[in-house]
JSON list of C-alpha atoms in Angstrom, two decimals:
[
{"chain": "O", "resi": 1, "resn": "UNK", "atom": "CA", "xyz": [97.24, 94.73, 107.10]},
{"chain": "O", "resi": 2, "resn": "UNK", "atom": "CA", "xyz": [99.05, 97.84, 107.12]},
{"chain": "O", "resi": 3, "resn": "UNK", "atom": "CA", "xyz": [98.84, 97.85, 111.45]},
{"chain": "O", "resi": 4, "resn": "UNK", "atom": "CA", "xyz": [99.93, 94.45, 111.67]},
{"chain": "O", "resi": 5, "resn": "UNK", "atom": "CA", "xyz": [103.03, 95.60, 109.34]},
{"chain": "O", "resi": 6, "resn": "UNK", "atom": "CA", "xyz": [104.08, 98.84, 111.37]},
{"chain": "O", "resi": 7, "resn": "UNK", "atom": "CA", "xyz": [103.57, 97.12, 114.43]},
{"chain": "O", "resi": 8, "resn": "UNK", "atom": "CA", "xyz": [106.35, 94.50, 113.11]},
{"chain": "O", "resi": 9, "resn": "UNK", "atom": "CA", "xyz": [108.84, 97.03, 111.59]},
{"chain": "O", "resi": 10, "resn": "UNK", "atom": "CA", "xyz": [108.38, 99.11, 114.99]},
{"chain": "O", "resi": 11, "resn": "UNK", "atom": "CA", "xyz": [110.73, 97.18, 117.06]},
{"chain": "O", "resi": 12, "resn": "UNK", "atom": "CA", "xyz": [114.35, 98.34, 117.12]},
{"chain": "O", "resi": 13, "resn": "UNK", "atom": "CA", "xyz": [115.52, 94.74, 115.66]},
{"chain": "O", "resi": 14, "resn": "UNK", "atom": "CA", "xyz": [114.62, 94.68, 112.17]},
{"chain": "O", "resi": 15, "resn": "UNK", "atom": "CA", "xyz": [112.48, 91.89, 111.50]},
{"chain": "O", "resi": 16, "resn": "UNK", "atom": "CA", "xyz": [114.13, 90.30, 108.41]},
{"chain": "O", "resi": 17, "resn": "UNK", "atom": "CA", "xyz": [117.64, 91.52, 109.17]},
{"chain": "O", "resi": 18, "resn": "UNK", "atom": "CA", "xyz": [119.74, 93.90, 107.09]},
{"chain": "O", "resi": 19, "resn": "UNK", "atom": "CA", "xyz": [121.48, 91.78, 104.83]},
{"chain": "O", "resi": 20, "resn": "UNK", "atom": "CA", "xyz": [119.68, 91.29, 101.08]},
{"chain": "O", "resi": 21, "resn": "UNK", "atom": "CA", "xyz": [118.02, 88.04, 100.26]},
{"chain": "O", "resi": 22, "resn": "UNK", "atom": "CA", "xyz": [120.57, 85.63, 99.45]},
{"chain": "O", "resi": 23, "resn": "UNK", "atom": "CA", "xyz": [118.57, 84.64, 95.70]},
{"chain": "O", "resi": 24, "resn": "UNK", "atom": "CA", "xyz": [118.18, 88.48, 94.86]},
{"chain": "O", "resi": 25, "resn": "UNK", "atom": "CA", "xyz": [121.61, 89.61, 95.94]},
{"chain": "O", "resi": 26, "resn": "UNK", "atom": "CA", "xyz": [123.02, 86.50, 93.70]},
{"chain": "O", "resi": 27, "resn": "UNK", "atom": "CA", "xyz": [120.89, 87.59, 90.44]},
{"chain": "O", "resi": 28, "resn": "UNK", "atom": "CA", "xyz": [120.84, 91.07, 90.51]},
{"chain": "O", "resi": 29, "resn": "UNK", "atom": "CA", "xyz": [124.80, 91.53, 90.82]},
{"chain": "O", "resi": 30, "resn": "UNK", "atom": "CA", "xyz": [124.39, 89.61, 87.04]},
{"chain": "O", "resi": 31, "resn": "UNK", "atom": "CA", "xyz": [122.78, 92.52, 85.50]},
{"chain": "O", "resi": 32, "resn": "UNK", "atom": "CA", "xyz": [124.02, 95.98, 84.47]},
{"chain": "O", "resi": 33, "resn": "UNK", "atom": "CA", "xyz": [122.51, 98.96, 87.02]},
{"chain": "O", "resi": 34, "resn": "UNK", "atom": "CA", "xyz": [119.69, 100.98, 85.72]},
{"chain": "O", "resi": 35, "resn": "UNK", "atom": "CA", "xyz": [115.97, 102.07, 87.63]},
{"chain": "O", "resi": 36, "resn": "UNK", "atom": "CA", "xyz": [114.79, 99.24, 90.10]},
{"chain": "O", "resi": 37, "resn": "UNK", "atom": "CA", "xyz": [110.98, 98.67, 91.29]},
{"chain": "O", "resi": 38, "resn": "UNK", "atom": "CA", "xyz": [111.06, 97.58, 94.54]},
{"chain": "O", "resi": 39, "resn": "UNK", "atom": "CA", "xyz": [107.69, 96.84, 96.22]},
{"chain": "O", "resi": 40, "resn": "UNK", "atom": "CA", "xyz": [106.54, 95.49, 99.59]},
{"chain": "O", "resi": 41, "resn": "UNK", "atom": "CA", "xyz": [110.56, 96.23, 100.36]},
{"chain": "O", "resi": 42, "resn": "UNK", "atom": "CA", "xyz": [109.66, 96.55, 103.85]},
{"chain": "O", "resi": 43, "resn": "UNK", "atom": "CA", "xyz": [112.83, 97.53, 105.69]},
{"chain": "O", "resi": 44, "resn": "UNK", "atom": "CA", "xyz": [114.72, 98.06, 103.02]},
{"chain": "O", "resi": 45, "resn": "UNK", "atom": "CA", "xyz": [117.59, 95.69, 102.81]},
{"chain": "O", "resi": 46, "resn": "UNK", "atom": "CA", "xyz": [117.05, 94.46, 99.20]},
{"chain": "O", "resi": 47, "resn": "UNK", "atom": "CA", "xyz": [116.33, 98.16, 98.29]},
{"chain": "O", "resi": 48, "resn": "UNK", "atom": "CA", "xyz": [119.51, 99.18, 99.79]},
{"chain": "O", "resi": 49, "resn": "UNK", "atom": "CA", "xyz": [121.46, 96.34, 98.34]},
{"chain": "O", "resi": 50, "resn": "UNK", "atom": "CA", "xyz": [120.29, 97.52, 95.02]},
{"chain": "O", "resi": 51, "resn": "UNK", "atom": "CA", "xyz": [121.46, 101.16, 95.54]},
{"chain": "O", "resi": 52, "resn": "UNK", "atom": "CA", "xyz": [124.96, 99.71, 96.36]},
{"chain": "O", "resi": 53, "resn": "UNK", "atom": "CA", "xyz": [125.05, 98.48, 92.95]},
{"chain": "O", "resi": 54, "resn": "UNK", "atom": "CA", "xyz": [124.66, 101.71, 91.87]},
{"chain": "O", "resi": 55, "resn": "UNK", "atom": "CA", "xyz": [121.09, 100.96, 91.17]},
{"chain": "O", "resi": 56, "resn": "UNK", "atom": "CA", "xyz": [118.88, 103.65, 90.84]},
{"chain": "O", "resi": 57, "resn": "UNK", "atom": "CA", "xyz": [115.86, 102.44, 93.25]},
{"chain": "O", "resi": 58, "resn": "UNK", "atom": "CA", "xyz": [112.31, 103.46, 93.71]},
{"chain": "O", "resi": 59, "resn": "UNK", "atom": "CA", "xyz": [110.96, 101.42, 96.72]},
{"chain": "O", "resi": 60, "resn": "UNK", "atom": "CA", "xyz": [107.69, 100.93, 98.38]},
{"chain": "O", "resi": 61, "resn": "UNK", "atom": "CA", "xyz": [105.47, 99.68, 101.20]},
{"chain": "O", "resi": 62, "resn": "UNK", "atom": "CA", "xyz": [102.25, 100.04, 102.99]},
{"chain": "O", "resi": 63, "resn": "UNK", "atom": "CA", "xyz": [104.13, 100.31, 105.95]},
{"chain": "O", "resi": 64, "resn": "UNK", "atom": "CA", "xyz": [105.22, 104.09, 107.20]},
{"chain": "O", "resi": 65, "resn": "UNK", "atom": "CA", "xyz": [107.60, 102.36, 110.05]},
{"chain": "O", "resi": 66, "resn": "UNK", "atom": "CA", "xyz": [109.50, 100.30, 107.09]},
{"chain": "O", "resi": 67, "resn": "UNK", "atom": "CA", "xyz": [109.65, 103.53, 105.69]},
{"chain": "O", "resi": 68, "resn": "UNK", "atom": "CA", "xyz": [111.44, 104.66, 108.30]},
{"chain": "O", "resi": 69, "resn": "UNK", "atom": "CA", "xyz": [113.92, 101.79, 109.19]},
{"chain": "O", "resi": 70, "resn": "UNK", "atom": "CA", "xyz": [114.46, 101.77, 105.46]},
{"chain": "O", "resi": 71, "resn": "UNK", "atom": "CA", "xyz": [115.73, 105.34, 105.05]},
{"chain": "O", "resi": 72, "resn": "UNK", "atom": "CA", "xyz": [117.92, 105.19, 108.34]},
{"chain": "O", "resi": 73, "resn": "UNK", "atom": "CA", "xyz": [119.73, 101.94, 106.61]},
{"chain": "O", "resi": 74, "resn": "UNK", "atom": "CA", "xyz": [120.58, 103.54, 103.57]},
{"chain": "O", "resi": 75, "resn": "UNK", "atom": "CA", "xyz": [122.13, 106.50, 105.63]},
{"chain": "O", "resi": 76, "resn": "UNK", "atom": "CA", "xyz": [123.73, 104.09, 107.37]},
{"chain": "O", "resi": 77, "resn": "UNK", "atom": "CA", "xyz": [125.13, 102.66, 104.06]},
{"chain": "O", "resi": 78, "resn": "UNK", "atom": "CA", "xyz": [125.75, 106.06, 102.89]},
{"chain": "O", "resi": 79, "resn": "UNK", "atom": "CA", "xyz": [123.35, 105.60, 99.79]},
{"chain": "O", "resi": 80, "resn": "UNK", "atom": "CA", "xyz": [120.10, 107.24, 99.00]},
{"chain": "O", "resi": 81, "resn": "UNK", "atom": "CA", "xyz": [116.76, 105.50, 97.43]},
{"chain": "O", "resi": 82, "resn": "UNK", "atom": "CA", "xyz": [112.99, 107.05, 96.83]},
{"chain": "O", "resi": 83, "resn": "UNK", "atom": "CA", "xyz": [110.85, 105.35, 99.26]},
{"chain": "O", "resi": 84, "resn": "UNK", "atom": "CA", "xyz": [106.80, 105.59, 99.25]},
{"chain": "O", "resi": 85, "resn": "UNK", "atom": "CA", "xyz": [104.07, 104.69, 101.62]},
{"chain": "O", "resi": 86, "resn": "UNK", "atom": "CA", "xyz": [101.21, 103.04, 99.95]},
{"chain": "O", "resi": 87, "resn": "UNK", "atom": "CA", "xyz": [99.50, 100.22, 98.48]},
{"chain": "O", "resi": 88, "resn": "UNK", "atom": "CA", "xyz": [100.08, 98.72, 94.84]},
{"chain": "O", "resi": 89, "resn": "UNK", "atom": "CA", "xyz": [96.36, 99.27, 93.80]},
{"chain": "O", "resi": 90, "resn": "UNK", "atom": "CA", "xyz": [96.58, 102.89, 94.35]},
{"chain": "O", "resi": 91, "resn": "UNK", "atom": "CA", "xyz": [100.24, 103.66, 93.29]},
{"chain": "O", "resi": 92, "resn": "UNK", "atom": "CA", "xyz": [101.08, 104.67, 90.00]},
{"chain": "O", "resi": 93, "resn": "UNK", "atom": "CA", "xyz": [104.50, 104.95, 88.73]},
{"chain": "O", "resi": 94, "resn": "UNK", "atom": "CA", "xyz": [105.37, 105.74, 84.57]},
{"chain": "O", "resi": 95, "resn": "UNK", "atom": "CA", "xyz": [104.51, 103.14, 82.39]},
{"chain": "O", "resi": 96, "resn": "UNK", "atom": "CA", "xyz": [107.83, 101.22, 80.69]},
{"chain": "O", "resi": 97, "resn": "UNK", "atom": "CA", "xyz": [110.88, 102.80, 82.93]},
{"chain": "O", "resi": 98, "resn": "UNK", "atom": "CA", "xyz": [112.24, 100.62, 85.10]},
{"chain": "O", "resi": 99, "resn": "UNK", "atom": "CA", "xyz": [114.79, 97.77, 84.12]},
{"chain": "O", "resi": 100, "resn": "UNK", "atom": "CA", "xyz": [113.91, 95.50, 87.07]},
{"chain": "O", "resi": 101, "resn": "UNK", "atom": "CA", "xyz": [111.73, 94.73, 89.44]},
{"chain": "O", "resi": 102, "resn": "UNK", "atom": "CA", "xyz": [112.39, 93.14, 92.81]},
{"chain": "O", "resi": 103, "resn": "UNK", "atom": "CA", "xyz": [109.52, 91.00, 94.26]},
{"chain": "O", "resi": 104, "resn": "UNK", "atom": "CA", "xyz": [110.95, 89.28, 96.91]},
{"chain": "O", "resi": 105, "resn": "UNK", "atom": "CA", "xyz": [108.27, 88.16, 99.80]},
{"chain": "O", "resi": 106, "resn": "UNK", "atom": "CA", "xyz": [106.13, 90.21, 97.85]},
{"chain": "O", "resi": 107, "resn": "UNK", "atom": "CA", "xyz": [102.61, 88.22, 99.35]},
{"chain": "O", "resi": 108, "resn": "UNK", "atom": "CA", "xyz": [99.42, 90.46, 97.72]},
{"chain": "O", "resi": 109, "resn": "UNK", "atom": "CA", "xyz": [95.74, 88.77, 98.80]},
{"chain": "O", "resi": 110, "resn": "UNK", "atom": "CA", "xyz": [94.65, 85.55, 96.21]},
{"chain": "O", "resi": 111, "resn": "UNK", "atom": "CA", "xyz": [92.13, 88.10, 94.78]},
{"chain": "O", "resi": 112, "resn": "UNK", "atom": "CA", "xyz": [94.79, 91.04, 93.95]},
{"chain": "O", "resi": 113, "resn": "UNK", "atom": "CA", "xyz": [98.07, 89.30, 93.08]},
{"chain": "O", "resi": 114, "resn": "UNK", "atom": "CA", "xyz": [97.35, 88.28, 89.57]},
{"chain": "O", "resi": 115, "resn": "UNK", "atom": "CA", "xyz": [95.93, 91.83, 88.91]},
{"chain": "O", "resi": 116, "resn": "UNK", "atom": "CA", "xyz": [98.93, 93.59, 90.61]},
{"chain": "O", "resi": 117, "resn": "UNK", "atom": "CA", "xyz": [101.51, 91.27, 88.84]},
{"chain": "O", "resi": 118, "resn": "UNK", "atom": "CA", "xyz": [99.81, 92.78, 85.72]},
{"chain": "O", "resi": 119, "resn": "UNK", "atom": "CA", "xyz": [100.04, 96.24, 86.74]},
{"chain": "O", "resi": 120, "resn": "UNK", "atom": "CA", "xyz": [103.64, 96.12, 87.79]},
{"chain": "O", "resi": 121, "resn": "UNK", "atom": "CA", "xyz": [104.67, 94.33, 84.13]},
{"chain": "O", "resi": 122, "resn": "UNK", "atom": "CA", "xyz": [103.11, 97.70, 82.78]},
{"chain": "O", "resi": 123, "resn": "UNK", "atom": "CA", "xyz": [106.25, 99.18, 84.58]},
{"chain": "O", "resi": 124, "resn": "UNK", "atom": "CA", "xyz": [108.87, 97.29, 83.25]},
{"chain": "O", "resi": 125, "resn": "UNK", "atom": "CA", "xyz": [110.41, 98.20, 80.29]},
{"chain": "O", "resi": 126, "resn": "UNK", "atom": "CA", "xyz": [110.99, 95.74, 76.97]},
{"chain": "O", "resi": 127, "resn": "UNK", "atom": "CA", "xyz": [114.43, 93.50, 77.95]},
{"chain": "O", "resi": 128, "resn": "UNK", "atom": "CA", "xyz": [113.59, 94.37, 81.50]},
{"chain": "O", "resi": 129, "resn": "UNK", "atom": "CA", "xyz": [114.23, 91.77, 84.48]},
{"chain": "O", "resi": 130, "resn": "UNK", "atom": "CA", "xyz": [112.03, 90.77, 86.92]},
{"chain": "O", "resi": 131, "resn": "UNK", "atom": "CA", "xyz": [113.76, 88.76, 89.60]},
{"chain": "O", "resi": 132, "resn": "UNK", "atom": "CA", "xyz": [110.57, 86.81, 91.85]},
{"chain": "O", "resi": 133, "resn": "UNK", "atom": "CA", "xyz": [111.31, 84.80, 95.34]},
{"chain": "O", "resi": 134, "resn": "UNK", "atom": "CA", "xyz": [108.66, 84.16, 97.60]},
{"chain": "O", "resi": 135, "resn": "UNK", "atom": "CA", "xyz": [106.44, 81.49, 99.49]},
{"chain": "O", "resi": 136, "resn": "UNK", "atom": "CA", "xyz": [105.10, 78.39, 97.10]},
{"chain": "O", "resi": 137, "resn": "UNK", "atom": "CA", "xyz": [101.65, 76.65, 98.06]},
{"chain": "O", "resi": 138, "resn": "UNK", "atom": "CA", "xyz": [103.84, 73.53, 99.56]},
{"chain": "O", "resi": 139, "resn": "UNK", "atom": "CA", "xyz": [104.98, 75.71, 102.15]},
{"chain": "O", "resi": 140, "resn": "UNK", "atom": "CA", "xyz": [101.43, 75.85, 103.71]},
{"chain": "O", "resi": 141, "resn": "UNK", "atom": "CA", "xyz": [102.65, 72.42, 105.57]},
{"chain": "O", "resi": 142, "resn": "UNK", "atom": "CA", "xyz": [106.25, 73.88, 106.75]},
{"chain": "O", "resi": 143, "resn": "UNK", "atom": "CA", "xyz": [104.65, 76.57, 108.18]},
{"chain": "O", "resi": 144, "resn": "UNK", "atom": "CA", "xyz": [102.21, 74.53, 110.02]},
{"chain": "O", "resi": 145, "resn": "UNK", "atom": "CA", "xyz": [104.79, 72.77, 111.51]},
{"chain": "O", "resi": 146, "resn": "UNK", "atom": "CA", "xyz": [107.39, 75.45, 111.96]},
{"chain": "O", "resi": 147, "resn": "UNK", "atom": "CA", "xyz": [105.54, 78.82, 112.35]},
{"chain": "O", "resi": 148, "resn": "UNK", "atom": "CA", "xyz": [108.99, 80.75, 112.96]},
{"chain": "O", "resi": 149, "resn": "UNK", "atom": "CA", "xyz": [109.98, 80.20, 109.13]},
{"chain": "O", "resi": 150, "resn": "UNK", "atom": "CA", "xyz": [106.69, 82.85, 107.82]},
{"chain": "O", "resi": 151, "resn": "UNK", "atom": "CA", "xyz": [104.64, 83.14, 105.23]},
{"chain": "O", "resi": 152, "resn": "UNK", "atom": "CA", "xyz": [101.15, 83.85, 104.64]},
{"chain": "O", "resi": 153, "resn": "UNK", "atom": "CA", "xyz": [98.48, 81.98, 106.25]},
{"chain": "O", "resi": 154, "resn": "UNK", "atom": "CA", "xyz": [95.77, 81.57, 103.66]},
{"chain": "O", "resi": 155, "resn": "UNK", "atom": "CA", "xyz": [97.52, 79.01, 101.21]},
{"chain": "O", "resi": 156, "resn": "UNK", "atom": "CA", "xyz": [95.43, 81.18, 98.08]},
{"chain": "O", "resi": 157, "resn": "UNK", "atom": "CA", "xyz": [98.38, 83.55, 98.87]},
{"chain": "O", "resi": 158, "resn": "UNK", "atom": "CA", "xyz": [101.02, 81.31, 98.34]},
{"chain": "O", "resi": 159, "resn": "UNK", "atom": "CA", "xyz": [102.34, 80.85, 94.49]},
{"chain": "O", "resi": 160, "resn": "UNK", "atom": "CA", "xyz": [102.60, 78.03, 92.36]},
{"chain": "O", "resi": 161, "resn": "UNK", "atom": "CA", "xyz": [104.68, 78.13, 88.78]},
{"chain": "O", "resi": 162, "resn": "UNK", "atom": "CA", "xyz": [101.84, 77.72, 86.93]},
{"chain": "O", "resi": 163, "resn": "UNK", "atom": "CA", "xyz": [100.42, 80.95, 88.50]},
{"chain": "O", "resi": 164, "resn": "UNK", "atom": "CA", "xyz": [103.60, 82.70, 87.45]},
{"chain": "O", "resi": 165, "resn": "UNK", "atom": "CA", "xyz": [103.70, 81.88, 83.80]},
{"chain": "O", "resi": 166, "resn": "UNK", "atom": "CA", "xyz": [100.13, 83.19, 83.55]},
{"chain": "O", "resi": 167, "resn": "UNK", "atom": "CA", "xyz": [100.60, 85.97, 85.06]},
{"chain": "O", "resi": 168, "resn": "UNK", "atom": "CA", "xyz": [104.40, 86.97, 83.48]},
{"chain": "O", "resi": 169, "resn": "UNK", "atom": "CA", "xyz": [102.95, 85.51, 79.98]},
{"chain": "O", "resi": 170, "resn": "UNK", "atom": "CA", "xyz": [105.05, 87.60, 77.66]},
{"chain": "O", "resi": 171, "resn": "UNK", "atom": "CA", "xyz": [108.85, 87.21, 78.97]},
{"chain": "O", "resi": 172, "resn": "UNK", "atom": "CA", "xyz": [111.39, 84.70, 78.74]},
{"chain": "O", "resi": 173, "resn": "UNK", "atom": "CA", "xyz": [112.57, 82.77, 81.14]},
{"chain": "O", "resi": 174, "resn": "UNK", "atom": "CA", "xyz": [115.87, 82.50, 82.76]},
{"chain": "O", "resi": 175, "resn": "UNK", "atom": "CA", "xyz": [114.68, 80.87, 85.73]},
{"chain": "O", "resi": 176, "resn": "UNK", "atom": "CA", "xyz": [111.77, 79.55, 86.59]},
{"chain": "O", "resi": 177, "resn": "UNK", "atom": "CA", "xyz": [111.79, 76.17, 90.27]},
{"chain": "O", "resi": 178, "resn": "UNK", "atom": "CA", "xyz": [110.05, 75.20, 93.21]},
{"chain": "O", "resi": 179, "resn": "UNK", "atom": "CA", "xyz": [112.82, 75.16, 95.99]},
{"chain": "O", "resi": 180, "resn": "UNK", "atom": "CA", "xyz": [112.94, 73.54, 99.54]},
{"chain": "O", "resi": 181, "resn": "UNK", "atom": "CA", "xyz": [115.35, 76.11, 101.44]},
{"chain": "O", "resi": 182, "resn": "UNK", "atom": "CA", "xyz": [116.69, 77.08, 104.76]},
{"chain": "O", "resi": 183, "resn": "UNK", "atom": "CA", "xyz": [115.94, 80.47, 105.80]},
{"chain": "O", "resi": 184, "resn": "UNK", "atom": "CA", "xyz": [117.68, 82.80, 108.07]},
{"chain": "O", "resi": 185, "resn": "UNK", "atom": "CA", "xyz": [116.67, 85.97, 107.79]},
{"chain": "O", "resi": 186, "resn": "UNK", "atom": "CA", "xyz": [115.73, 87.60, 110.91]},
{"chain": "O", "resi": 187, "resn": "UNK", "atom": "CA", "xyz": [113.66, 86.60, 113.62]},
{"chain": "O", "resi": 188, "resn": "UNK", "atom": "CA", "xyz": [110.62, 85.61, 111.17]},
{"chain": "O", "resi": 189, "resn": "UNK", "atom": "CA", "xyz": [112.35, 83.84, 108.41]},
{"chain": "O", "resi": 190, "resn": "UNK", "atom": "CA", "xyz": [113.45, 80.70, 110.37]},
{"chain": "O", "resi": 191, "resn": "UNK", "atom": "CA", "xyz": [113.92, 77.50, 109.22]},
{"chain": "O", "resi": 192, "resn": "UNK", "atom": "CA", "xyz": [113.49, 75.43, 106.12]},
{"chain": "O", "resi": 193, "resn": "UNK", "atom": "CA", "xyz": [110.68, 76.54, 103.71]},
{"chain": "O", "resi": 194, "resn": "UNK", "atom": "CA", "xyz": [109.46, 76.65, 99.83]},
{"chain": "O", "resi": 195, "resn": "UNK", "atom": "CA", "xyz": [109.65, 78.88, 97.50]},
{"chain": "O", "resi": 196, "resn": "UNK", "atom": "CA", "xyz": [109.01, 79.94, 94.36]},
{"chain": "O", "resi": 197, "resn": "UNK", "atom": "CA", "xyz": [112.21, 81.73, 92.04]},
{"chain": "O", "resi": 198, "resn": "UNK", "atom": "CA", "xyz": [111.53, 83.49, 88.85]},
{"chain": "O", "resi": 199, "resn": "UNK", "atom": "CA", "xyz": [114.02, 85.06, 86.93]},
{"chain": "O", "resi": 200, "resn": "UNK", "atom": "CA", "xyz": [112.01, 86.50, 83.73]},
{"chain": "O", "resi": 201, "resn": "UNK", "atom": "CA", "xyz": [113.04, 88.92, 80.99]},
{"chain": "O", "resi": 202, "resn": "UNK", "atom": "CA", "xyz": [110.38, 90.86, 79.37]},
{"chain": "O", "resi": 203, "resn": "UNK", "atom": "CA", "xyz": [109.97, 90.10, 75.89]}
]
């Protein structure tokens, strides 16, 4: 997994473009600034959106190349973020100090999410925000017919809502749909696709 991901984020073009995702950038600009989560933030254009905010952000990825395009964008943007290479399961960051959490196209295997979704609530402080977009199981079928618009290819990795109220049990919800949208971000978010949004506040 990691190879296939630094062999994307190698190329000079970056593969989901630099602007944020439209549903995070629209959220998180509700919310006062504090200490952000952000994993799987690849390149780092939602991380970097954050940080213009005046968020204070904590990113990470398995991928030492999105590591890399990451840090040059926020130089670029004249804004600084902490950036790690890793995975999830073997991460640890202090128990109750962020204030949000950005999972956007945040895909983890069918057999980890759950289990990672746990760890990461452990994170998140009481009145925190977690705001959630990424691929529902009804996309399986836009994908097969439109490969250009992503996703995961084992439909146990897409999400469903009931999978997200299990796993985000204790928080209230400020949002919580299964979308049909058109995507445009970068070369391998084409096209019209469905998605889960969450907007939860930790209870």
């Amino acid at each position: 997994m990691k190879q296939k991901w630094d062999e994307r984020y190698k190329e000079t073009e970056f593969a989901y473009g630099t602007e944020p995702n439209i549903f995070f950038k629209e959220w998180l600009s509700k919310f006062e600034p504090g200490k952000i989560l952000m994993p799987a933030d690849g390149e780092g254009r939602n991380g970097v959106f954050a940080a213009q905010l005046n968020w204070n952000v904590t990113s990470f990825d398995l991928s030492a190349e999105g590591q890399l395009k990451a840090l040059k964008l926020a130089k670029e943007n004249n804004i600084s973020l902490e950036y790690s290479v890793g995975d999830l399961e073997e991460l640890e960051f202090e128990k109750n100090s962020f204030d949000a959490i950005g999972l956007i196209y945040a895909h983890f295997s069918a057999e980890a999410k759950s289990k990672l979704h746990q760890k990461l609530d452990t994170y998140l402080k009481s009145g925190g925000i977690i705001i959630f977009e990424a691929f529902s199981k009804s996309h399986f079928h836009f994908k097969k017919q439109n490969p250009k618009v992503g996703g995961p290819d084992n439909i146990d990795d897409l999400f469903s809502k009931e999978e997200i109220l299990a796993d985000f049990k204790n928080y209230e919800i400020l949002l919580l749909s299964e979308e049909e949208i058109v995507l445009n971000e970068g070369k391998f978010h084409i096209g019209t696709g469905s998605v889960i949004r969450f907007v939860g506040k930790k209870i």
